[in-house]
Amino acid sequence: MRPNLPPFQERAGAALRDKTLKLAIDRTTGTAERNRAVAVAAWPEFQSARDLGRDIRAHVVNNIDHYLVEFERNAVASGAAVHWAATADEACQIVVEICRKAGAKSVTRSKSMLGEEIGLPHALEAAKIERVETDLAEHIIQLAGDPPSHIVWPALHKTREQVKELFAASHRDPGAMEDVEAMVQAARRELRAKFMAADVGISGANFLVADTGSVCTVTNEGNAELTTTPPRVHIVTAGIEKLVPSTAHAMALLRLLVRSATGAELTQYTTFHTGPKRPGDRDGPDEFHIVLVDNGRTKMLGDGLAEMLRCIRCGACLNHCVVYRHIGGHAYGGTYPGPMGSVLTPSLDGLPASRDLAHACTLNGSCQEVCPVKIPLPTLLRGWRDRSWREGLEPRSVRRALWAWKFVATRPALYRAVSAFAVLGMQLFAKRGWIESMPLAGGWTAHRGLPAPASSTFMQQYQARKRAAK
Amino acid sequence: MRPQIGFAALALLEQAGCTVEVPAVQTCCGQPAANAGDAGGARRIARQVITAFEGFDYVVAPSGSCAATIKVQYPELFAREPAMHASAMALAGKTHELLSFLWDIRHWQPQGVALAASAAYHDSCSGLRELGIQAQPRRMLGKVDGLELRPLEGSTVCCGFGGTFCVKYPAISNAIADDKARAIEATGAEILLGGDLGCLMNMAGKLHRRGAATRSFHAAEVLAGMADGPAIGETA
Ligand code: SF4
């Protein structure tokens, strides 16, 4: 979790009051939802592709040690240097050290959620290395000083109107910016010189291909190429779960990833990087480093969260989540928002600080329904609820209320009596069929009317009818 | 809360040729405990439910989320107790949500049921995604004379109820319910129908607070010809 955050309810409340945020969320997630629906409808084998996607990812997760060794062997054979990082801090140290050795004053970076997860932007800042974001959205949030609010569109919380203002205030030559394309050009003008001057480029990875030792990245702007080709040194940071057995497997997952994320057939740019520049290559880096990051992933395997490691970061679960659609990404407080984030954050940042995430979910199941690798997100969230209960993290008020309810619910005669009594009590607060406020019901009646119950329960009426029939 | 839904279910099951009993030893399916993370408490209540319904051919609930708790959650709750797991599986196999039971198992259809009204139907999440209930209620309601079903934009999107979610996170729940209420109002339908009382109370309560004239009924009330009286939140 980001430091010094107010409690979840306050973060969510602030987000709910922000009407511009709602507009921004609706625009991007609404478009993504519609485009995905079209793409899925036009793909008759989509369901079997999901099964295949799930199986490929599950196979890798279950055999991760095997594929890690194979990947390392082939990556090293292609001339890459492979580094292992057990923790976020270790990963950052490795990256900063490579930058130092390269004498880098500035680095270019293309979008990588893993980079955010391990806190790489802060580590670079602390090491006084200038960070130039090549992804338009990352550039926007860097200017705004915000963390990403979506795993595919990090600046989703900003409307284009807000971006225009931001560029006008901070770019040297913003131009007229009459449309999105002109805004992209404004950012390019601002950044191109820096792209070319950077000594080191840092990128993430969408897939690590075990049998070739290649790193696959996909982008829509072609910016990853700017990060990875001009600089002398290219560093890839990737979670160990990004492995796939072969290029064919990567392509199968890529189809699922892209259609689930944006509804497009393929991203504009799909690149496989294999090793540094070889003699005779026209371009490419002199040094190619791959930092493989665990940061809690092997622990998740043992913690009943292996299924979560199948995630290919498509963002569909966020786009289809009613809660995310209303509160946006920042309210979640961790690196990853939405349903997948609510499963990952307790593991990454600890359950005590994030127990709300597992509960702030209606368990409606949309996320699981759209997930291209069929991750049972609601079941995993339930797992965190169980754990929070077992570890005594649930508030006392909740435990007391549930204790009283269980006491009654395990005693049928008492249950009937209490129900009969409760409906009578509720009558006292009813006016013309509705209860507009009532003690203990504020959570409900603050926002909606509570239909008054009938004056006797079903069981009372049913038993009376049975008696009458005798 | 609304005994009439129980009596509508009773009437429909009898029309579909069933002999119906309502065991007095039942209370609740235990969903509040299961969703709160209190697996032990949920198991205690589940045991009670499993015993209460041992002697019956079918167990039918007029709610997708209660039926789904029994069909989907119970077996998971007893995953590590083989004997109880078998009993939970047996109960899960014979438990059904009312509307899908009538259509899929009993092949029942309404005959001579009439209601002159326009309606919007909301698909409650548990029934829809855990039990695959979507076509059945619409097919049956389509055979009610005079009833016009209007398409509801986002009918499969959650209404924001979510059991205790709606009181634990009232502001988020409200924002979701508000969107749902707007979509319902936009259909111009006179009545809102659904298959889960929790969701219906949430939507009806929101519509009421917004001053909408939409009236809400459980689909079973319409099918049983009992939708001529007060709707949810109306007095006689
Ligand atoms: S959990 Fe599934 S839907 Fe969500 S981002 Fe990961 S792969 Fe996509």
XYZ file of C-alpha atoms and ligand atoms in Angstrom:
714
model
C 0.000 0.000 0.000
C 1.113 3.548 -0.611
C 2.299 5.161 2.622
C 0.114 7.471 4.754
C -3.158 6.619 3.108
C -6.475 7.478 4.749
C -8.740 4.450 5.441
C -10.316 2.650 2.484
C -13.816 4.004 3.116
C -12.503 7.566 2.954
C -10.527 6.918 -0.204
C -13.580 5.361 -1.823
C -15.810 8.197 -0.616
C -13.521 10.829 -2.106
C -13.449 8.967 -5.408
C -17.241 8.669 -5.455
C -17.633 12.411 -5.008
C -15.291 13.142 -7.935
C -17.599 13.408 -10.946
C -14.753 14.044 -13.401
C -13.166 10.801 -12.277
C -16.386 8.920 -12.993
C -16.480 10.433 -16.456
C -12.871 9.432 -17.100
C -13.412 5.879 -15.860
C -16.603 5.443 -17.856
C -15.047 6.630 -21.090
C -12.132 4.218 -21.110
C -13.625 1.178 -19.403
C -16.898 1.608 -21.294
C -15.084 1.606 -24.638
C -12.967 -1.361 -23.586
C -16.034 -3.279 -22.445
C -17.900 -2.659 -25.708
C -14.921 -3.466 -27.918
C -14.164 -6.626 -26.017
C -17.765 -7.764 -26.378
C -17.566 -7.272 -30.144
C -14.229 -9.089 -30.376
C -15.444 -12.008 -28.284
C -18.675 -12.301 -30.260
C -16.622 -12.506 -33.457
C -14.435 -15.290 -32.059
C -16.437 -18.538 -31.956
C -13.602 -20.459 -30.316
C -13.191 -17.911 -27.540
C -14.288 -20.267 -24.765
C -11.932 -23.032 -25.856
C -9.170 -20.432 -26.244
C -9.771 -19.502 -22.595
C -9.452 -23.128 -21.576
C -6.193 -23.348 -23.489
C -4.996 -20.083 -21.931
C -5.810 -21.366 -18.464
C -4.041 -24.658 -19.151
C -0.888 -23.048 -20.532
C -0.611 -20.690 -17.591
C -1.436 -23.370 -15.019
C 1.170 -25.666 -16.550
C 3.833 -22.972 -16.309
C 2.897 -22.050 -12.748
C 3.055 -25.702 -11.688
C 6.430 -26.207 -13.385
C 7.900 -22.811 -12.798
C 11.299 -24.086 -11.611
C 11.771 -26.071 -14.811
C 10.917 -23.171 -17.098
C 13.002 -20.676 -15.130
C 16.089 -22.819 -15.574
C 15.364 -23.352 -19.260
C 14.753 -19.648 -19.808
C 17.943 -18.657 -18.033
C 20.008 -21.143 -20.033
C 18.686 -19.908 -23.360
C 18.794 -16.236 -22.438
C 22.427 -16.538 -21.336
C 23.246 -18.445 -24.527
C 21.851 -15.529 -26.533
C 24.185 -13.168 -24.725
C 21.825 -11.753 -22.106
C 22.799 -11.349 -18.462
C 20.191 -12.887 -16.146
C 19.787 -11.588 -12.572
C 17.631 -13.013 -9.806
C 15.861 -10.821 -7.271
C 14.027 -12.335 -4.318
C 12.518 -9.057 -3.158
C 11.457 -5.697 -4.544
C 14.431 -3.987 -2.902
C 16.876 -6.455 -4.369
C 15.408 -5.929 -7.819
C 15.745 -2.160 -7.524
C 19.328 -2.445 -6.285
C 20.243 -4.625 -9.252
C 18.721 -2.155 -11.714
C 20.312 0.895 -10.085
C 23.669 -0.868 -10.004
C 23.504 -1.652 -13.733
C 22.628 1.994 -14.407
C 25.562 3.172 -12.300
C 28.001 0.866 -14.065
C 26.739 2.190 -17.367
C 27.325 5.726 -16.096
C 23.694 6.531 -16.793
C 22.392 9.985 -15.952
C 19.016 9.308 -17.484
C 16.981 6.237 -18.312
C 13.992 5.766 -20.544
C 11.273 3.515 -19.311
C 8.303 1.910 -20.980
C 5.206 0.967 -19.025
C 5.713 -1.869 -16.599
C 3.420 -2.684 -13.697
C 6.176 -4.773 -12.191
C 8.343 -1.642 -12.119
C 5.595 0.048 -10.103
C 5.218 -2.999 -7.873
C 8.887 -2.988 -6.894
C 9.000 0.800 -6.518
C 11.519 1.336 -9.299
C 10.537 4.979 -10.004
C 11.399 5.893 -6.404
C 14.606 3.883 -6.440
C 15.785 5.714 -9.567
C 14.871 9.034 -8.049
C 16.765 8.192 -4.873
C 19.784 7.300 -7.029
C 19.436 10.668 -8.797
C 18.866 9.075 -12.175
C 16.472 10.966 -14.402
C 13.519 8.841 -15.504
C 11.945 9.563 -18.876
C 8.682 7.759 -19.482
C 8.113 6.818 -23.109
C 4.544 5.627 -22.692
C 2.145 8.539 -23.115
C 0.031 7.546 -20.120
C 3.086 7.041 -17.924
C 4.354 10.428 -19.030
C 1.033 11.953 -17.986
C 1.049 10.457 -14.519
C 4.713 11.297 -14.068
C 3.890 14.947 -14.772
C 0.872 14.772 -12.464
C 2.788 12.923 -9.746
C 0.131 10.193 -9.613
C 0.472 6.449 -9.300
C -1.129 4.383 -12.106
C -4.870 3.812 -11.710
C -5.271 0.935 -14.184
C -2.914 -1.827 -15.243
C -3.413 -1.207 -18.979
C -4.166 2.534 -19.016
C -2.193 3.984 -16.102
C -3.630 7.475 -16.649
C -7.222 6.332 -17.027
C -8.277 8.634 -14.191
C -7.394 11.721 -16.237
C -9.790 13.041 -18.853
C -8.291 14.348 -22.101
C -9.344 17.831 -20.988
C -7.254 17.439 -17.844
C -4.319 16.072 -19.835
C -4.472 19.059 -22.134
C -4.244 21.414 -19.171
C -1.391 19.416 -17.707
C 0.596 19.523 -20.956
C -0.131 23.205 -21.451
C 1.256 23.890 -17.995
C 4.334 21.701 -18.174
C 5.476 21.262 -21.782
C 7.823 23.771 -23.366
C 6.048 23.626 -26.737
C 2.560 22.206 -26.206
C 1.042 23.551 -29.447
C -2.703 23.742 -29.987
C -3.483 20.118 -28.941
C -6.799 20.119 -30.800
C -7.127 16.331 -30.624
C -5.568 13.312 -28.959
C -3.146 12.803 -31.836
C -1.887 16.370 -31.441
C -1.420 15.740 -27.728
C 0.637 12.644 -28.506
C 2.749 14.765 -30.845
C 3.190 17.367 -28.118
C 4.529 14.705 -25.774
C 6.809 13.320 -28.508
C 8.299 16.769 -29.172
C 8.893 17.167 -25.478
C 10.499 13.793 -25.037
C 12.174 12.737 -28.273
C 15.523 14.361 -27.548
C 15.564 12.669 -24.171
C 14.731 9.297 -25.679
C 17.761 9.552 -27.898
C 20.088 10.778 -25.159
C 19.290 8.070 -22.618
C 22.024 5.598 -21.740
C 19.755 2.893 -20.378
C 16.277 1.724 -21.354
C 14.144 -0.171 -18.851
C 11.120 -2.174 -19.907
C 8.848 -4.833 -18.538
C 7.891 -8.062 -20.238
C 4.588 -9.548 -21.276
C 6.076 -12.987 -21.767
C 9.417 -14.663 -21.161
C 9.828 -17.363 -23.789
C 11.633 -20.304 -22.208
C 12.813 -22.209 -25.266
C 14.393 -19.190 -26.955
C 15.315 -17.035 -23.973
C 13.450 -14.116 -25.598
C 11.445 -11.391 -23.958
C 8.137 -10.452 -25.578
C 6.680 -6.958 -25.136
C 3.494 -5.561 -26.615
C 2.529 -1.890 -26.867
C 0.225 0.294 -28.873
C 2.506 3.284 -29.288
C 5.754 1.701 -30.388
C 7.330 3.329 -27.380
C 8.842 0.129 -26.057
C 11.068 0.104 -29.132
C 12.229 3.602 -28.275
C 13.132 2.391 -24.824
C 14.851 -0.746 -25.854
C 16.653 -0.007 -29.085
C 18.498 3.350 -28.970
C 20.099 3.061 -25.481
C 23.339 1.134 -25.066
C 21.946 -0.879 -22.213
C 18.529 -2.511 -22.058
C 17.189 -3.824 -18.754
C 14.076 -5.977 -18.558
C 12.395 -6.432 -15.195
C 9.884 -9.265 -15.126
C 7.961 -11.310 -12.589
C 8.963 -14.965 -12.652
C 5.408 -15.971 -13.547
C 5.683 -14.352 -16.994
C 7.202 -17.520 -18.453
C 5.728 -19.421 -21.366
C 7.178 -22.603 -22.874
C 7.500 -21.378 -26.472
C 6.697 -18.609 -28.925
C 3.590 -20.484 -30.055
C 2.307 -20.425 -26.473
C 3.082 -16.720 -26.240
C 1.063 -16.083 -29.398
C -1.918 -18.082 -28.094
C -1.917 -16.004 -24.906
C -1.326 -12.795 -26.796
C -4.545 -13.249 -28.752
C -6.426 -13.652 -25.466
C -4.590 -10.785 -23.808
C -5.176 -8.215 -26.501
C -8.790 -9.042 -27.191
C -9.608 -9.105 -23.495
C -7.812 -5.828 -22.883
C -8.923 -3.650 -25.785
C -10.939 -5.811 -28.154
C -8.310 -5.319 -30.867
C -7.022 -8.240 -32.894
C -3.415 -7.545 -32.046
C -1.492 -4.660 -30.531
C 0.262 -2.312 -32.929
C 3.704 -3.457 -31.837
C 4.688 -6.930 -30.704
C 8.407 -7.356 -30.210
C 10.604 -10.300 -29.274
C 13.955 -9.280 -27.837
C 16.658 -11.952 -27.896
C 20.028 -11.039 -26.450
C 22.127 -7.906 -27.158
C 23.227 -6.572 -30.524
C 25.200 -9.145 -32.461
C 28.004 -8.347 -34.894
C 26.296 -7.211 -38.079
C 22.994 -6.184 -36.398
C 21.882 -2.709 -37.440
C 20.651 -1.738 -33.997
C 20.086 -3.095 -30.542
C 21.728 -2.618 -27.162
C 25.306 -3.547 -26.304
C 24.156 -5.012 -23.017
C 20.924 -6.879 -22.393
C 19.975 -7.544 -18.767
C 17.002 -9.520 -17.533
C 16.042 -9.167 -13.866
C 13.758 -11.994 -12.752
C 11.739 -10.902 -9.750
C 10.053 -13.141 -7.200
C 8.762 -10.571 -4.685
C 6.312 -12.913 -2.978
C 5.379 -15.018 -5.991
C 6.753 -18.321 -4.732
C 5.055 -17.581 -1.420
C 1.751 -17.184 -3.248
C 2.255 -20.667 -4.677
C 2.322 -22.072 -1.161
C -0.473 -19.802 0.084
C -3.261 -21.203 -2.075
C -2.895 -18.368 -4.585
C -1.286 -20.344 -7.418
C -4.300 -19.615 -9.623
C -3.639 -15.891 -9.311
C -0.202 -16.379 -10.859
C -1.936 -17.271 -14.127
C -2.843 -13.587 -14.563
C -1.681 -12.034 -17.843
C -2.542 -8.462 -16.763
C -5.199 -7.795 -19.387
C -7.305 -5.544 -17.152
C -10.642 -7.055 -18.212
C -11.581 -7.805 -14.619
C -11.114 -4.128 -13.765
C -13.165 -2.938 -16.738
C -16.061 -5.206 -15.798
C -16.037 -4.602 -12.043
C -18.904 -2.423 -10.756
C -16.810 -1.350 -7.779
C -13.773 -0.369 -9.866
C -16.043 1.472 -12.286
C -17.222 3.671 -9.419
C -14.139 4.195 -7.276
C -11.325 3.913 -9.841
C -7.853 2.581 -9.201
C -6.328 4.869 -6.574
C -8.886 4.080 -3.874
C -7.582 0.502 -3.743
C -4.304 1.830 -2.364
C -1.979 -0.822 -3.777
C -0.057 -1.166 -7.018
C -2.750 -3.292 -8.641
C -6.402 -2.227 -8.446
C -9.706 -3.928 -9.190
C -10.466 -7.591 -8.598
C -6.985 -8.880 -9.454
C -5.484 -6.167 -7.269
C -7.741 -7.057 -4.362
C -6.336 -10.580 -4.510
C -2.701 -9.513 -5.001
C -2.446 -6.572 -2.594
C -2.988 -8.535 0.652
C -0.218 -10.851 -0.471
C 2.160 -8.055 -1.467
C 1.421 -5.552 1.312
C -0.079 -7.617 4.093
C -3.672 -8.408 4.982
C -4.056 -6.073 8.002
C -3.599 -2.980 5.821
C -5.777 -4.285 3.015
C -8.559 -6.385 4.545
C -11.192 -4.024 3.176
C -10.302 -4.971 -0.386
C -11.571 -8.525 -0.006
C -14.833 -7.270 1.480
C -15.508 -4.333 -0.827
C -16.828 -6.698 -3.454
C -20.382 -7.833 -4.169
C -19.129 -11.276 -5.300
C -21.135 -10.821 -8.494
C -18.697 -12.923 -10.506
C -18.278 -10.688 -13.590
C -14.502 -10.662 -13.180
C -14.227 -14.432 -13.313
C -16.624 -14.517 -16.245
C -14.386 -12.286 -18.387
C -10.966 -13.439 -17.202
C -9.167 -14.895 -20.245
C -7.314 -17.433 -18.099
C -10.326 -18.271 -15.937
C -8.967 -17.174 -12.569
C -11.654 -17.771 -9.909
C -11.252 -14.285 -8.476
C -14.346 -14.368 -6.203
C -13.176 -17.642 -4.663
C -9.729 -16.183 -4.029
C -11.304 -13.096 -2.441
C -13.393 -15.363 -0.244
C -10.115 -17.036 0.728
C -8.825 -13.685 2.022
C -12.093 -13.113 3.917
C -11.713 -16.501 5.603
C -8.148 -15.733 6.490
C -8.993 -12.300 7.849
C -11.658 -13.907 10.048
C -9.288 -16.622 11.272
C -6.551 -14.122 12.047
C -8.958 -11.961 14.048
C -8.616 -8.964 11.751
C -12.352 -8.406 11.386
C -13.713 -5.496 13.427
C -15.366 -6.285 16.728
C -18.712 -4.900 15.611
C -18.801 -7.384 12.728
C -17.817 -10.327 14.937
C -20.455 -9.447 17.542
C -23.249 -9.019 15.046
C -22.393 -12.282 13.353
C -22.151 -14.089 16.684
C -25.641 -12.939 17.668
C -27.022 -13.850 14.276
C -25.453 -17.339 14.430
C -26.836 -17.856 17.914
C -30.318 -17.281 16.558
C -29.864 -19.005 13.210
C -28.768 -22.260 14.830
C -31.956 -22.359 16.950
C -34.950 -22.713 14.610
C -37.668 -21.950 17.197
C -35.791 -18.892 18.402
C -35.164 -17.857 14.804
C -38.883 -17.962 14.078
C -39.675 -16.000 17.240
C -37.005 -13.380 16.603
C -38.098 -12.978 12.978
C -41.716 -12.531 14.066
C -40.650 -9.994 16.674
C -38.345 -8.152 14.266
C -41.004 -7.630 11.607
C -43.325 -6.217 14.277
C -40.576 -3.925 15.509
C -39.851 -2.740 11.981
C -43.531 -1.854 11.553
C -43.025 0.867 14.142
C -40.701 2.701 11.796
C -42.761 2.252 8.651
C -44.748 4.958 6.933
C -46.932 3.980 3.998
C -44.950 0.833 3.389
C -41.456 2.325 3.630
C -38.892 2.731 6.382
C -36.863 5.853 5.700
C -34.673 5.548 8.760
C -34.352 3.086 11.610
C -31.755 2.348 14.299
C -29.079 -0.113 13.060
C -30.259 0.259 9.477
C -28.448 3.502 8.638
C -26.193 1.809 6.105
C -29.279 0.927 4.132
C -31.589 3.856 4.756
C -28.990 6.579 4.177
C -29.316 5.919 0.466
C -32.526 4.010 -0.156
C -35.899 3.248 1.316
C -36.339 -0.037 3.161
C -39.552 -1.780 2.190
C -41.471 -2.463 5.404
C -41.973 -6.175 5.995
C -45.426 -7.740 6.232
C -46.737 -7.765 9.803
C -46.237 -11.502 10.185
C -43.621 -13.842 8.761
C -44.062 -16.450 6.072
C -43.620 -19.194 8.671
C -46.363 -17.737 10.887
C -48.777 -17.431 7.991
C -47.852 -20.841 6.606
C -48.415 -22.596 9.925
C -51.698 -20.749 10.455
C -52.896 -21.903 7.032
C -51.882 -25.482 7.794
C -53.783 -25.371 11.083
C -56.832 -23.921 9.348
C -56.761 -26.668 6.718
C -56.842 -29.422 9.347
C -40.025 -9.830 4.713
C -42.468 -10.632 1.959
C -44.381 -13.840 2.745
C -46.238 -13.585 -0.524
C -43.128 -14.727 -2.422
C -43.131 -17.904 -0.341
C -46.804 -18.498 -1.075
C -46.288 -17.805 -4.766
C -43.491 -20.389 -4.787
C -45.730 -22.849 -2.976
C -48.554 -22.341 -5.468
C -46.264 -22.664 -8.479
C -44.650 -25.842 -7.184
C -48.055 -27.371 -6.563
C -49.170 -26.402 -10.069
C -46.026 -28.115 -11.312
C -47.178 -31.307 -9.614
C -45.049 -31.237 -6.478
C -46.063 -32.026 -2.920
C -44.493 -29.221 -0.947
C -43.385 -29.122 2.643
C -41.724 -26.269 4.490
C -39.697 -27.853 7.311
C -39.960 -25.727 10.440
C -36.408 -26.580 11.467
C -34.876 -24.468 8.701
C -33.563 -20.983 9.312
C -31.115 -19.531 6.832
C -28.617 -21.014 4.370
C -25.705 -19.388 6.217
C -24.642 -17.038 3.465
C -23.957 -14.108 5.844
C -21.388 -16.199 7.731
C -19.840 -17.662 4.587
C -19.470 -14.235 2.997
C -18.025 -12.728 6.169
C -15.220 -15.295 6.101
C -16.575 -17.214 9.088
C -16.258 -20.648 7.512
C -16.757 -22.423 10.843
C -20.025 -20.628 11.491
C -21.164 -21.253 7.927
C -20.408 -24.980 8.348
C -22.507 -25.127 11.522
C -25.501 -23.715 9.740
C -24.853 -25.804 6.624
C -24.923 -29.009 8.717
C -28.295 -27.979 10.058
C -29.626 -27.342 6.544
C -28.222 -30.610 5.215
C -30.011 -32.564 7.965
C -33.259 -30.624 7.622
C -33.637 -31.554 3.967
C -32.350 -35.120 4.026
C -35.665 -36.827 3.293
C -36.765 -34.786 0.279
C -36.458 -35.381 -3.479
C -35.855 -31.738 -4.261
C -35.039 -28.597 -2.337
C -36.284 -25.426 -4.024
C -35.530 -21.842 -3.009
C -37.115 -18.716 -4.520
C -33.685 -17.068 -4.595
C -30.656 -17.644 -6.800
C -28.197 -16.623 -4.122
C -29.599 -18.968 -1.445
C -29.694 -21.835 -3.936
C -26.158 -21.041 -5.099
C -24.893 -21.018 -1.517
C -26.169 -24.565 -1.119
C -25.153 -25.765 -4.562
C -21.745 -24.092 -4.860
C -20.547 -22.998 -1.413
C -21.552 -25.985 0.720
C -19.374 -28.499 -1.151
C -16.455 -26.052 -0.897
C -17.036 -25.535 2.826
C -16.697 -29.277 3.426
C -13.852 -29.844 0.959
C -11.732 -31.352 3.729
C -14.399 -33.504 5.436
C -15.131 -36.427 3.090
C -18.316 -37.669 4.819
C -19.902 -34.223 5.085
C -18.699 -33.392 1.607
C -20.678 -36.335 0.232
C -23.819 -35.156 2.054
C -23.231 -31.609 0.824
C -22.869 -32.884 -2.736
C -26.084 -34.879 -2.398
C -27.964 -31.803 -1.205
C -26.332 -29.640 -3.878
C -27.480 -32.066 -6.559
C -31.123 -31.884 -5.588
C -31.278 -28.179 -4.756
C -32.672 -25.755 -7.331
C -33.601 -22.149 -7.699
C -37.379 -21.872 -8.170
C -37.647 -20.395 -11.678
C -35.074 -22.708 -13.244
C -36.640 -25.668 -11.426
C -40.073 -24.917 -12.845
C -38.810 -24.580 -16.402
C -35.843 -26.986 -16.631
C -36.956 -29.810 -14.342
C -40.766 -29.637 -14.216
C -41.273 -28.227 -17.743
C -43.960 -26.022 -16.283
C -45.493 -23.132 -18.233
C -47.951 -20.499 -17.103
C -51.433 -21.032 -18.473
C -54.158 -18.421 -18.340
C -52.014 -16.063 -16.250
C -52.478 -12.436 -17.198
C -50.932 -9.125 -16.175
C -51.358 -6.031 -18.303
C -48.066 -4.236 -17.690
C -44.672 -3.420 -19.138
C -41.761 -4.923 -17.228
C -37.969 -4.821 -17.001
C -36.157 -7.945 -15.784
C -32.943 -7.782 -13.747
C -30.662 -10.830 -13.758
C -29.391 -11.327 -10.224
C -25.716 -12.226 -10.218
C -25.670 -15.471 -8.240
C -28.482 -16.998 -10.244
C -27.015 -15.793 -13.512
C -23.345 -16.652 -13.093
C -23.365 -19.490 -10.584
C -26.525 -21.251 -11.788
C -26.937 -20.126 -15.410
C -30.414 -18.634 -14.951
C -31.234 -16.171 -17.710
C -33.530 -17.593 -20.371
C -35.924 -19.528 -18.099
C -37.655 -16.628 -16.323
C -37.962 -14.709 -19.593
C -39.499 -17.692 -21.399
C -42.081 -18.189 -18.645
C -42.844 -14.485 -18.294
C -43.211 -14.346 -22.087
C -46.235 -16.606 -21.729
C -48.051 -14.271 -19.328
C -50.871 -12.584 -21.254
C -50.527 -8.836 -21.563
C -47.032 -8.675 -20.074
C -44.544 -6.793 -22.203
C -40.878 -7.462 -21.331
C -38.709 -4.486 -22.203
C -34.958 -4.855 -22.699
C -33.047 -3.454 -19.725
C -29.639 -2.034 -20.595
C -27.025 -3.743 -18.426
C -29.543 -6.242 -17.052
C -26.649 -8.554 -16.093
C -24.711 -5.851 -14.231
C -24.758 -6.156 -10.437
C -27.300 -3.910 -8.655
C -24.919 -3.182 -5.756
C -26.710 -5.274 -3.143
C -24.109 -7.970 -2.422
C -25.620 -9.068 0.917
C -23.896 -7.313 3.801
C -21.796 -5.405 1.235
C -24.623 -2.889 0.904
C -24.458 -1.909 4.576
C -20.691 -2.318 5.023
C -19.885 -0.118 2.017
C -23.071 1.953 1.699
C -21.597 4.719 -0.440
C -20.206 2.350 -3.085
C -23.358 0.260 -3.019
C -25.442 3.385 -3.471
C -23.470 4.545 -6.500
C -23.977 1.156 -8.156
C -27.674 1.013 -7.233
C -28.174 4.505 -8.591
C -26.845 3.499 -12.016
C -29.130 0.477 -11.955
C -32.171 2.556 -10.999
C -31.456 4.988 -13.852
C -31.252 2.124 -16.329
C -34.567 0.745 -15.055
C -36.232 4.149 -15.267
C -34.904 4.576 -18.811
C -36.886 1.541 -19.981
C -40.102 3.313 -19.021
C -41.382 -0.049 -17.740
C -44.135 0.010 -15.142
C -42.745 -2.875 -13.135
C -39.361 -4.300 -12.236
C -39.030 -8.071 -11.963
C -36.290 -10.288 -10.621
C -35.694 -13.589 -8.915
C -33.934 -12.553 -5.712
C -35.604 -10.597 -2.927
C -32.365 -9.027 -1.642
C -31.591 -7.429 -4.999
C -35.239 -6.477 -5.495
C -35.408 -4.686 -2.139
C -32.204 -2.834 -2.961
C -33.451 -1.714 -6.376
C -36.989 -1.002 -5.164
C -35.586 1.027 -2.258
C -33.393 3.052 -4.596
C -36.187 3.623 -7.113
C -38.447 4.728 -4.275
C -35.863 7.154 -2.913
C -35.387 8.579 -6.399
C -39.129 9.156 -6.622
C -39.620 6.721 -9.490
C -43.058 5.191 -10.007
C -41.673 1.764 -10.947
C -43.252 -1.066 -8.912
C -41.241 -4.150 -8.001
C -42.289 -7.792 -7.789
C -40.588 -11.161 -7.580
C -41.107 -12.966 -10.897
C -42.786 -15.832 -8.994
C -45.541 -13.480 -7.842
C -46.349 -12.617 -11.445
C -46.239 -16.244 -12.598
C -48.526 -17.295 -9.740
C -50.992 -14.549 -10.647
C -50.345 -12.771 -7.347
C -49.077 -9.466 -8.730
C -52.473 -7.756 -8.551
C -51.916 -6.517 -4.996
C -49.336 -4.202 -3.412
C -45.806 -4.284 -4.848
C -42.660 -4.359 -2.696
C -42.913 -1.358 -0.346
C -46.590 -0.676 -1.038
C -49.332 -0.958 1.542
C -52.650 -2.633 0.905
S -7.137 -11.595 -13.349
Fe -7.751 -12.286 -15.396
S -9.065 -10.619 -16.145
Fe -7.910 -9.768 -14.424
S -6.080 -8.857 -15.332
Fe -5.514 -10.945 -14.762
S -5.870 -12.154 -16.608
Fe -6.963 -10.223 -16.899
